[in-house]
PDB file of C-alpha atoms in Angstrom:
ATOM      1  CA  UNK A  24       2.778  92.880  74.058  1.00 87.00           C
ATOM      2  CA  UNK A  25       2.345  95.806  76.418  1.00 92.00           C
ATOM      3  CA  UNK A  26       4.739  98.734  76.257  1.00 94.00           C
ATOM      4  CA  UNK A  27       7.202  99.584  78.993  1.00 94.00           C
ATOM      5  CA  UNK A  28       5.126 102.623  79.924  1.00 96.00           C
ATOM      6  CA  UNK A  29       1.998 100.498  80.274  1.00 97.00           C
ATOM      7  CA  UNK A  30       3.797  97.975  82.444  1.00 97.00           C
ATOM      8  CA  UNK A  31       5.418 100.523  84.724  1.00 97.00           C
ATOM      9  CA  UNK A  32       2.167 102.467  85.054  1.00 98.00           C
ATOM     10  CA  UNK A  33       0.448  99.251  86.148  1.00 98.00           C
ATOM     11  CA  UNK A  34       3.204  98.282  88.570  1.00 98.00           C
ATOM     12  CA  UNK A  35       3.302 101.741  90.147  1.00 98.00           C
ATOM     13  CA  UNK A  36      -0.456 102.327  90.259  1.00 98.00           C
ATOM     14  CA  UNK A  37      -0.901  99.081  92.183  1.00 98.00           C
ATOM     15  CA  UNK A  38       1.858 100.091  94.589  1.00 98.00           C
ATOM     16  CA  UNK A  39       0.266 103.500  95.114  1.00 98.00           C
ATOM     17  CA  UNK A  40      -3.012 101.850  96.091  1.00 97.00           C
ATOM     18  CA  UNK A  41      -1.477  99.436  98.592  1.00 97.00           C
ATOM     19  CA  UNK A  42      -0.616 101.044 101.905  1.00 97.00           C
ATOM     20  CA  UNK A  43       1.765  98.201 102.773  1.00 98.00           C
ATOM     21  CA  UNK A  44       4.012  98.944  99.767  1.00 98.00           C
ATOM     22  CA  UNK A  45       6.388 101.767 100.652  1.00 98.00           C
ATOM     23  CA  UNK A  46       9.127 101.541  98.030  1.00 98.00           C
ATOM     24  CA  UNK A  47       9.273 100.212  94.476  1.00 98.00           C
ATOM     25  CA  UNK A  48      12.584  99.340  92.864  1.00 98.00           C
ATOM     26  CA  UNK A  49      13.545  97.939  89.487  1.00 98.00           C
ATOM     27  CA  UNK A  50      16.690  96.004  88.689  1.00 97.00           C
ATOM     28  CA  UNK A  51      18.219  94.195  85.758  1.00 93.00           C
ATOM     29  CA  UNK A  52      18.637  94.994  82.100  1.00 93.00           C
ATOM     30  CA  UNK A  53      15.838  97.564  81.918  1.00 95.00           C
ATOM     31  CA  UNK A  54      17.760  99.874  84.250  1.00 96.00           C
ATOM     32  CA  UNK A  55      21.021  99.459  82.338  1.00 93.00           C
ATOM     33  CA  UNK A  56      21.478 102.363  79.936  1.00 88.00           C
ATOM     34  CA  UNK A  57      24.630 100.771  78.535  1.00 85.00           C
ATOM     35  CA  UNK A  58      23.005  97.512  77.451  1.00 85.00           C
ATOM     36  CA  UNK A  59      20.914  96.597  74.393  1.00 87.00           C
ATOM     37  CA  UNK A  60      17.132  96.893  74.603  1.00 88.00           C
ATOM     38  CA  UNK A  61      14.458  94.571  73.236  1.00 87.00           C
ATOM     39  CA  UNK A  62      10.818  93.657  73.852  1.00 81.00           C
ATOM     40  CA  UNK A  63      11.678  90.449  75.698  1.00 84.00           C
ATOM     41  CA  UNK A  64      13.450  91.983  78.670  1.00 93.00           C
ATOM     42  CA  UNK A  65      11.903  91.016  81.993  1.00 95.00           C
ATOM     43  CA  UNK A  66      10.576  93.536  84.461  1.00 98.00           C
ATOM     44  CA  UNK A  67      12.622  92.832  87.583  1.00 98.00           C
ATOM     45  CA  UNK A  68      10.544  94.596  90.218  1.00 98.00           C
ATOM     46  CA  UNK A  69      10.849  94.804  93.992  1.00 98.00           C
ATOM     47  CA  UNK A  70       8.164  95.896  96.442  1.00 98.00           C
ATOM     48  CA  UNK A  71       9.483  96.815  99.882  1.00 98.00           C
ATOM     49  CA  UNK A  72       6.575  96.275 102.227  1.00 98.00           C
ATOM     50  CA  UNK A  73       5.575  96.647 105.868  1.00 98.00           C
ATOM     51  CA  UNK A  74       3.587  93.391 105.875  1.00 97.00           C
ATOM     52  CA  UNK A  75       4.688  90.308 103.918  1.00 97.00           C
ATOM     53  CA  UNK A  76       1.841  87.992 104.908  1.00 96.00           C
ATOM     54  CA  UNK A  77      -0.797  90.310 103.469  1.00 96.00           C
ATOM     55  CA  UNK A  78       0.515  89.402 100.023  1.00 97.00           C
ATOM     56  CA  UNK A  79       1.781  85.864 100.541  1.00 96.00           C
ATOM     57  CA  UNK A  80      -1.338  84.452 102.210  1.00 95.00           C
ATOM     58  CA  UNK A  81      -3.750  85.716  99.543  1.00 94.00           C
ATOM     59  CA  UNK A  82      -2.346  85.799  96.030  1.00 94.00           C
ATOM     60  CA  UNK A  83      -5.395  87.160  94.221  1.00 95.00           C
ATOM     61  CA  UNK A  84      -3.599  90.506  93.999  1.00 97.00           C
ATOM     62  CA  UNK A  85      -1.323  89.004  91.355  1.00 97.00           C
ATOM     63  CA  UNK A  86      -4.237  88.946  88.922  1.00 97.00           C
ATOM     64  CA  UNK A  87      -4.008  92.714  88.526  1.00 97.00           C
ATOM     65  CA  UNK A  88      -0.968  92.307  86.298  1.00 97.00           C
ATOM     66  CA  UNK A  89      -2.739  90.278  83.539  1.00 93.00           C
ATOM     67  CA  UNK A  90      -3.712  86.742  82.577  1.00 92.00           C
ATOM     68  CA  UNK A  91      -0.786  84.451  83.376  1.00 91.00           C
ATOM     69  CA  UNK A  92       0.542  81.549  81.348  1.00 88.00           C
ATOM     70  CA  UNK A  93       2.650  80.302  84.232  1.00 89.00           C
ATOM     71  CA  UNK A  94       3.581  81.345  87.744  1.00 92.00           C
ATOM     72  CA  UNK A  95       6.634  80.173  89.652  1.00 93.00           C
ATOM     73  CA  UNK A  96       7.346  80.807  93.329  1.00 94.00           C
ATOM     74  CA  UNK A  97      10.937  79.671  93.992  1.00 93.00           C
ATOM     75  CA  UNK A  98      10.710  80.225  97.752  1.00 94.00           C
ATOM     76  CA  UNK A  99       7.675  77.927  97.968  1.00 93.00           C
ATOM     77  CA  UNK A 100       9.122  75.108  95.836  1.00 89.00           C
ATOM     78  CA  UNK A 101      10.709  71.869  97.032  1.00 85.00           C
ATOM     79  CA  UNK A 102      12.795  71.346  93.889  1.00 80.00           C
ATOM     80  CA  UNK A 103      15.414  73.834  95.072  1.00 76.00           C
ATOM     81  CA  UNK A 104      16.287  75.208  98.465  1.00 79.00           C
ATOM     82  CA  UNK A 105      15.069  78.816  98.977  1.00 79.00           C
ATOM     83  CA  UNK A 106      17.954  81.252  98.642  1.00 82.00           C
ATOM     84  CA  UNK A 107      16.405  84.632  99.390  1.00 85.00           C
ATOM     85  CA  UNK A 108      15.996  84.377 103.158  1.00 88.00           C
ATOM     86  CA  UNK A 109      12.981  86.439 104.210  1.00 94.00           C
ATOM     87  CA  UNK A 110      12.412  87.692 100.672  1.00 97.00           C
ATOM     88  CA  UNK A 111       9.706  86.115  98.502  1.00 97.00           C
ATOM     89  CA  UNK A 112       9.519  86.147  94.714  1.00 97.00           C
ATOM     90  CA  UNK A 113       6.912  85.593  92.007  1.00 97.00           C
ATOM     91  CA  UNK A 114       8.050  84.832  88.468  1.00 96.00           C
ATOM     92  CA  UNK A 115       5.143  85.540  86.121  1.00 96.00           C
ATOM     93  CA  UNK A 116       4.846  85.043  82.363  1.00 91.00           C
ATOM     94  CA  UNK A 117       1.750  86.633  80.861  1.00 91.00           C
ATOM     95  CA  UNK A 118      -0.334  85.835  77.807  1.00 88.00           C
ATOM     96  CA  UNK A 119       0.967  88.850  75.900  1.00 89.00           C
ATOM     97  CA  UNK A 120       4.570  87.665  76.306  1.00 87.00           C
ATOM     98  CA  UNK A 121       5.626  90.093  79.009  1.00 92.00           C
ATOM     99  CA  UNK A 122       7.246  88.797  82.174  1.00 95.00           C
ATOM    100  CA  UNK A 123       7.541  90.213  85.672  1.00 98.00           C
ATOM    101  CA  UNK A 124       9.966  88.861  88.239  1.00 98.00           C
ATOM    102  CA  UNK A 125       8.482  90.424  91.352  1.00 98.00           C
ATOM    103  CA  UNK A 126      10.147  90.231  94.755  1.00 98.00           C
ATOM    104  CA  UNK A 127       8.667  91.166  98.115  1.00 98.00           C
ATOM    105  CA  UNK A 128      11.143  92.408 100.719  1.00 98.00           C
ATOM    106  CA  UNK A 129      10.476  93.522 104.300  1.00 98.00           C
ATOM    107  CA  UNK A 130      10.963  97.278 104.591  1.00 98.00           C
ATOM    108  CA  UNK A 131      13.418  96.829 107.449  1.00 97.00           C
ATOM    109  CA  UNK A 132      15.801  95.158 104.993  1.00 97.00           C
ATOM    110  CA  UNK A 133      16.000  98.252 102.782  1.00 97.00           C
ATOM    111  CA  UNK A 134      19.746  98.692 103.243  1.00 97.00           C
ATOM    112  CA  UNK A 135      20.375  95.061 102.365  1.00 96.00           C
ATOM    113  CA  UNK A 136      18.316  95.484  99.203  1.00 97.00           C
ATOM    114  CA  UNK A 137      20.143  98.660  98.155  1.00 97.00           C
ATOM    115  CA  UNK A 138      23.485  96.875  98.451  1.00 95.00           C
ATOM    116  CA  UNK A 139      22.364  93.690  96.690  1.00 95.00           C
ATOM    117  CA  UNK A 140      22.750  94.917  93.090  1.00 94.00           C
ATOM    118  CA  UNK A 141      24.360  97.771  91.191  1.00 94.00           C
ATOM    119  CA  UNK A 142      21.518  98.021  88.669  1.00 96.00           C
ATOM    120  CA  UNK A 143      18.858  99.234  91.105  1.00 97.00           C
ATOM    121  CA  UNK A 144      16.599 102.114  90.122  1.00 97.00           C
ATOM    122  CA  UNK A 145      14.083 103.467  92.631  1.00 98.00           C
ATOM    123  CA  UNK A 146      10.704 104.052  90.991  1.00 98.00           C
ATOM    124  CA  UNK A 147       8.731 105.045  94.083  1.00 98.00           C
ATOM    125  CA  UNK A 148       9.618 106.090  97.635  1.00 98.00           C
ATOM    126  CA  UNK A 149       6.400 107.077  99.349  1.00 97.00           C
ATOM    127  CA  UNK A 150       7.836 108.323 102.617  1.00 96.00           C
ATOM    128  CA  UNK A 151      11.336 109.379 101.653  1.00 96.00           C
ATOM    129  CA  UNK A 152      13.073 106.456 103.372  1.00 95.00           C
ATOM    130  CA  UNK A 153      16.055 106.582 101.003  1.00 96.00           C
ATOM    131  CA  UNK A 154      18.590 109.334 101.561  1.00 93.00           C
ATOM    132  CA  UNK A 155      20.798 108.727  98.535  1.00 92.00           C
ATOM    133  CA  UNK A 156      19.137 107.226  95.493  1.00 93.00           C
ATOM    134  CA  UNK A 157      21.308 104.596  93.782  1.00 93.00           C
ATOM    135  CA  UNK A 158      22.502 105.271  90.244  1.00 92.00           C
ATOM    136  CA  UNK A 159      22.205 102.124  88.099  1.00 93.00           C
ATOM    137  CA  UNK A 160      25.610 100.834  87.071  1.00 91.00           C
ATOM    138  CA  UNK A 161      27.079  97.677  85.544  1.00 88.00           C
ATOM    139  CA  UNK A 162      29.935  97.580  88.064  1.00 83.00           C
ATOM    140  CA  UNK A 163      28.747  94.407  89.825  1.00 82.00           C
ATOM    141  CA  UNK A 164      28.885  92.556  86.511  1.00 84.00           C
ATOM    142  CA  UNK A 165      32.314  93.577  85.239  1.00 87.00           C
ATOM    143  CA  UNK A 166      34.655  90.691  84.522  1.00 86.00           C
ATOM    144  CA  UNK A 167      37.569  90.816  86.914  1.00 86.00           C
ATOM    145  CA  UNK A 168      41.027  89.375  86.560  1.00 88.00           C
ATOM    146  CA  UNK A 169      41.080  86.159  88.604  1.00 89.00           C
ATOM    147  CA  UNK A 170      43.514  85.528  91.374  1.00 93.00           C
ATOM    148  CA  UNK A 171      46.106  82.789  90.777  1.00 94.00           C
ATOM    149  CA  UNK A 172      44.144  80.539  93.130  1.00 94.00           C
ATOM    150  CA  UNK A 173      40.852  81.044  91.259  1.00 92.00           C
ATOM    151  CA  UNK A 174      42.575  80.404  87.931  1.00 94.00           C
ATOM    152  CA  UNK A 175      44.086  77.176  89.253  1.00 95.00           C
ATOM    153  CA  UNK A 176      40.702  76.090  90.648  1.00 94.00           C
ATOM    154  CA  UNK A 177      39.015  76.778  87.308  1.00 92.00           C
ATOM    155  CA  UNK A 178      41.569  74.700  85.422  1.00 92.00           C
ATOM    156  CA  UNK A 179      41.213  71.917  87.965  1.00 94.00           C
ATOM    157  CA  UNK A 180      37.430  71.910  87.588  1.00 92.00           C
ATOM    158  CA  UNK A 181      37.654  71.860  83.791  1.00 89.00           C
ATOM    159  CA  UNK A 182      39.879  68.803  83.677  1.00 91.00           C
ATOM    160  CA  UNK A 183      37.850  67.072  86.378  1.00 88.00           C
ATOM    161  CA  UNK A 184      34.595  67.467  84.441  1.00 82.00           C
ATOM    162  CA  UNK A 185      36.276  66.354  81.213  1.00 82.00           C
ATOM    163  CA  UNK A 186      36.375  62.817  82.590  1.00 81.00           C
ATOM    164  CA  UNK A 187      32.557  62.794  82.675  1.00 76.00           C
ATOM    165  CA  UNK A 188      32.469  63.617  78.978  1.00 72.00           C
ATOM    166  CA  UNK A 189      34.711  60.657  78.192  1.00 73.00           C
ATOM    167  CA  UNK A 190      32.559  58.290  80.261  1.00 74.00           C
ATOM    168  CA  UNK A 191      29.411  59.599  78.603  1.00 68.00           C
ATOM    169  CA  UNK A 192      30.794  59.063  75.115  1.00 66.00           C
ATOM    170  CA  UNK A 193      31.946  55.551  75.925  1.00 72.00           C
ATOM    171  CA  UNK A 194      28.582  54.669  77.435  1.00 70.00           C
ATOM    172  CA  UNK A 195      26.626  56.335  74.590  1.00 62.00           C
ATOM    173  CA  UNK A 196      24.572  58.107  77.234  1.00 61.00           C
ATOM    174  CA  UNK A 197      21.632  60.332  76.530  1.00 59.00           C
ATOM    175  CA  UNK A 198      23.225  63.768  76.813  1.00 61.00           C
ATOM    176  CA  UNK A 199      25.424  63.184  73.746  1.00 60.00           C
ATOM    177  CA  UNK A 200      22.632  61.618  71.738  1.00 62.00           C
ATOM    178  CA  UNK A 201      20.295  64.406  72.703  1.00 69.00           C
ATOM    179  CA  UNK A 202      22.898  66.947  71.596  1.00 69.00           C
ATOM    180  CA  UNK A 203      23.127  65.276  68.186  1.00 70.00           C
ATOM    181  CA  UNK A 204      19.349  65.276  67.873  1.00 73.00           C
ATOM    182  CA  UNK A 205      19.044  68.954  68.771  1.00 74.00           C
ATOM    183  CA  UNK A 206      21.874  69.893  66.423  1.00 74.00           C
ATOM    184  CA  UNK A 207      20.178  68.024  63.575  1.00 78.00           C
ATOM    185  CA  UNK A 208      16.831  69.675  64.243  1.00 79.00           C
ATOM    186  CA  UNK A 209      18.479  73.109  64.182  1.00 75.00           C
ATOM    187  CA  UNK A 210      20.534  72.287  61.062  1.00 79.00           C
ATOM    188  CA  UNK A 211      23.795  72.652  62.989  1.00 71.00           C
ATOM    189  CA  UNK A 212      26.870  70.625  62.175  1.00 67.00           C
ATOM    190  CA  UNK A 213      27.800  68.064  64.802  1.00 61.00           C
ATOM    191  CA  UNK A 214      30.813  65.704  64.899  1.00 51.00           C
ATOM    192  CA  UNK A 215      29.734  62.286  63.651  1.00 51.00           C
ATOM    193  CA  UNK A 216      31.241  60.009  66.273  1.00 41.00           C
ATOM    194  CA  UNK A 217      29.075  57.059  65.243  1.00 43.00           C
ATOM    195  CA  UNK A 218      25.680  56.315  63.773  1.00 43.00           C
ATOM    196  CA  UNK A 219      24.043  54.852  66.883  1.00 38.00           C
ATOM    197  CA  UNK A 220      21.017  56.689  68.275  1.00 38.00           C
ATOM    198  CA  UNK A 221      19.713  55.826  71.712  1.00 48.00           C
ATOM    199  CA  UNK A 222      16.382  54.036  72.150  1.00 48.00           C
ATOM    200  CA  UNK A 223      15.109  57.055  74.026  1.00 41.00           C
ATOM    201  CA  UNK A 224      15.601  59.381  71.068  1.00 48.00           C
ATOM    202  CA  UNK A 225      14.052  56.863  68.688  1.00 54.00           C
ATOM    203  CA  UNK A 226      10.978  56.622  70.908  1.00 50.00           C
ATOM    204  CA  UNK A 227      10.712  60.389  71.119  1.00 49.00           C
ATOM    205  CA  UNK A 228      10.949  60.668  67.348  1.00 54.00           C
ATOM    206  CA  UNK A 229       8.141  58.144  66.862  1.00 62.00           C
ATOM    207  CA  UNK A 230       5.980  59.784  69.511  1.00 57.00           C
ATOM    208  CA  UNK A 231       6.274  63.408  68.474  1.00 52.00           C
ATOM    209  CA  UNK A 232       6.841  63.323  64.726  1.00 57.00           C
TER     210      UNK A 232
END
């Protein structure tokens, strides 16, 4: 697995070479000095660019970051509705176990980006477009005391969803059986409601054991 220095050097050297990339930001746990560190933290990187299509239309540039195991492009998928507006993201897991969540943002949306997260750290600002550099902070993620209305809504939602659990148990549906199976595989204790195991789980056991 590559070191943080190796990854950041690669991310920044590519940005330096590309004229369209004007600003590089990093977000998430790697900018949080108050949080625990480990080798499995993602690199949440943002390139603010003058031209989006240069990158989106030809994705060979992604190969510079390493051999990928899997690539996901949420804004180009039909499974979920895109949620980033004009922004475009690439979620990349590499063969050495490192992962980059890379987002492209139009340069004209710089102010929107700077206000989108409290854990933003600017790694590169080629032309001095940022007047006041943000200081990474956990403030966006602090737990706040709920209002009476939010508390009431939360309680309402809890009891509403509880009815689904009852129906699932009575029907012996898959989610409960799957939970028992997973608990057994992990040597966890699980309440023994009955000894019935769904046909699906039995088939999976025969197929994969």
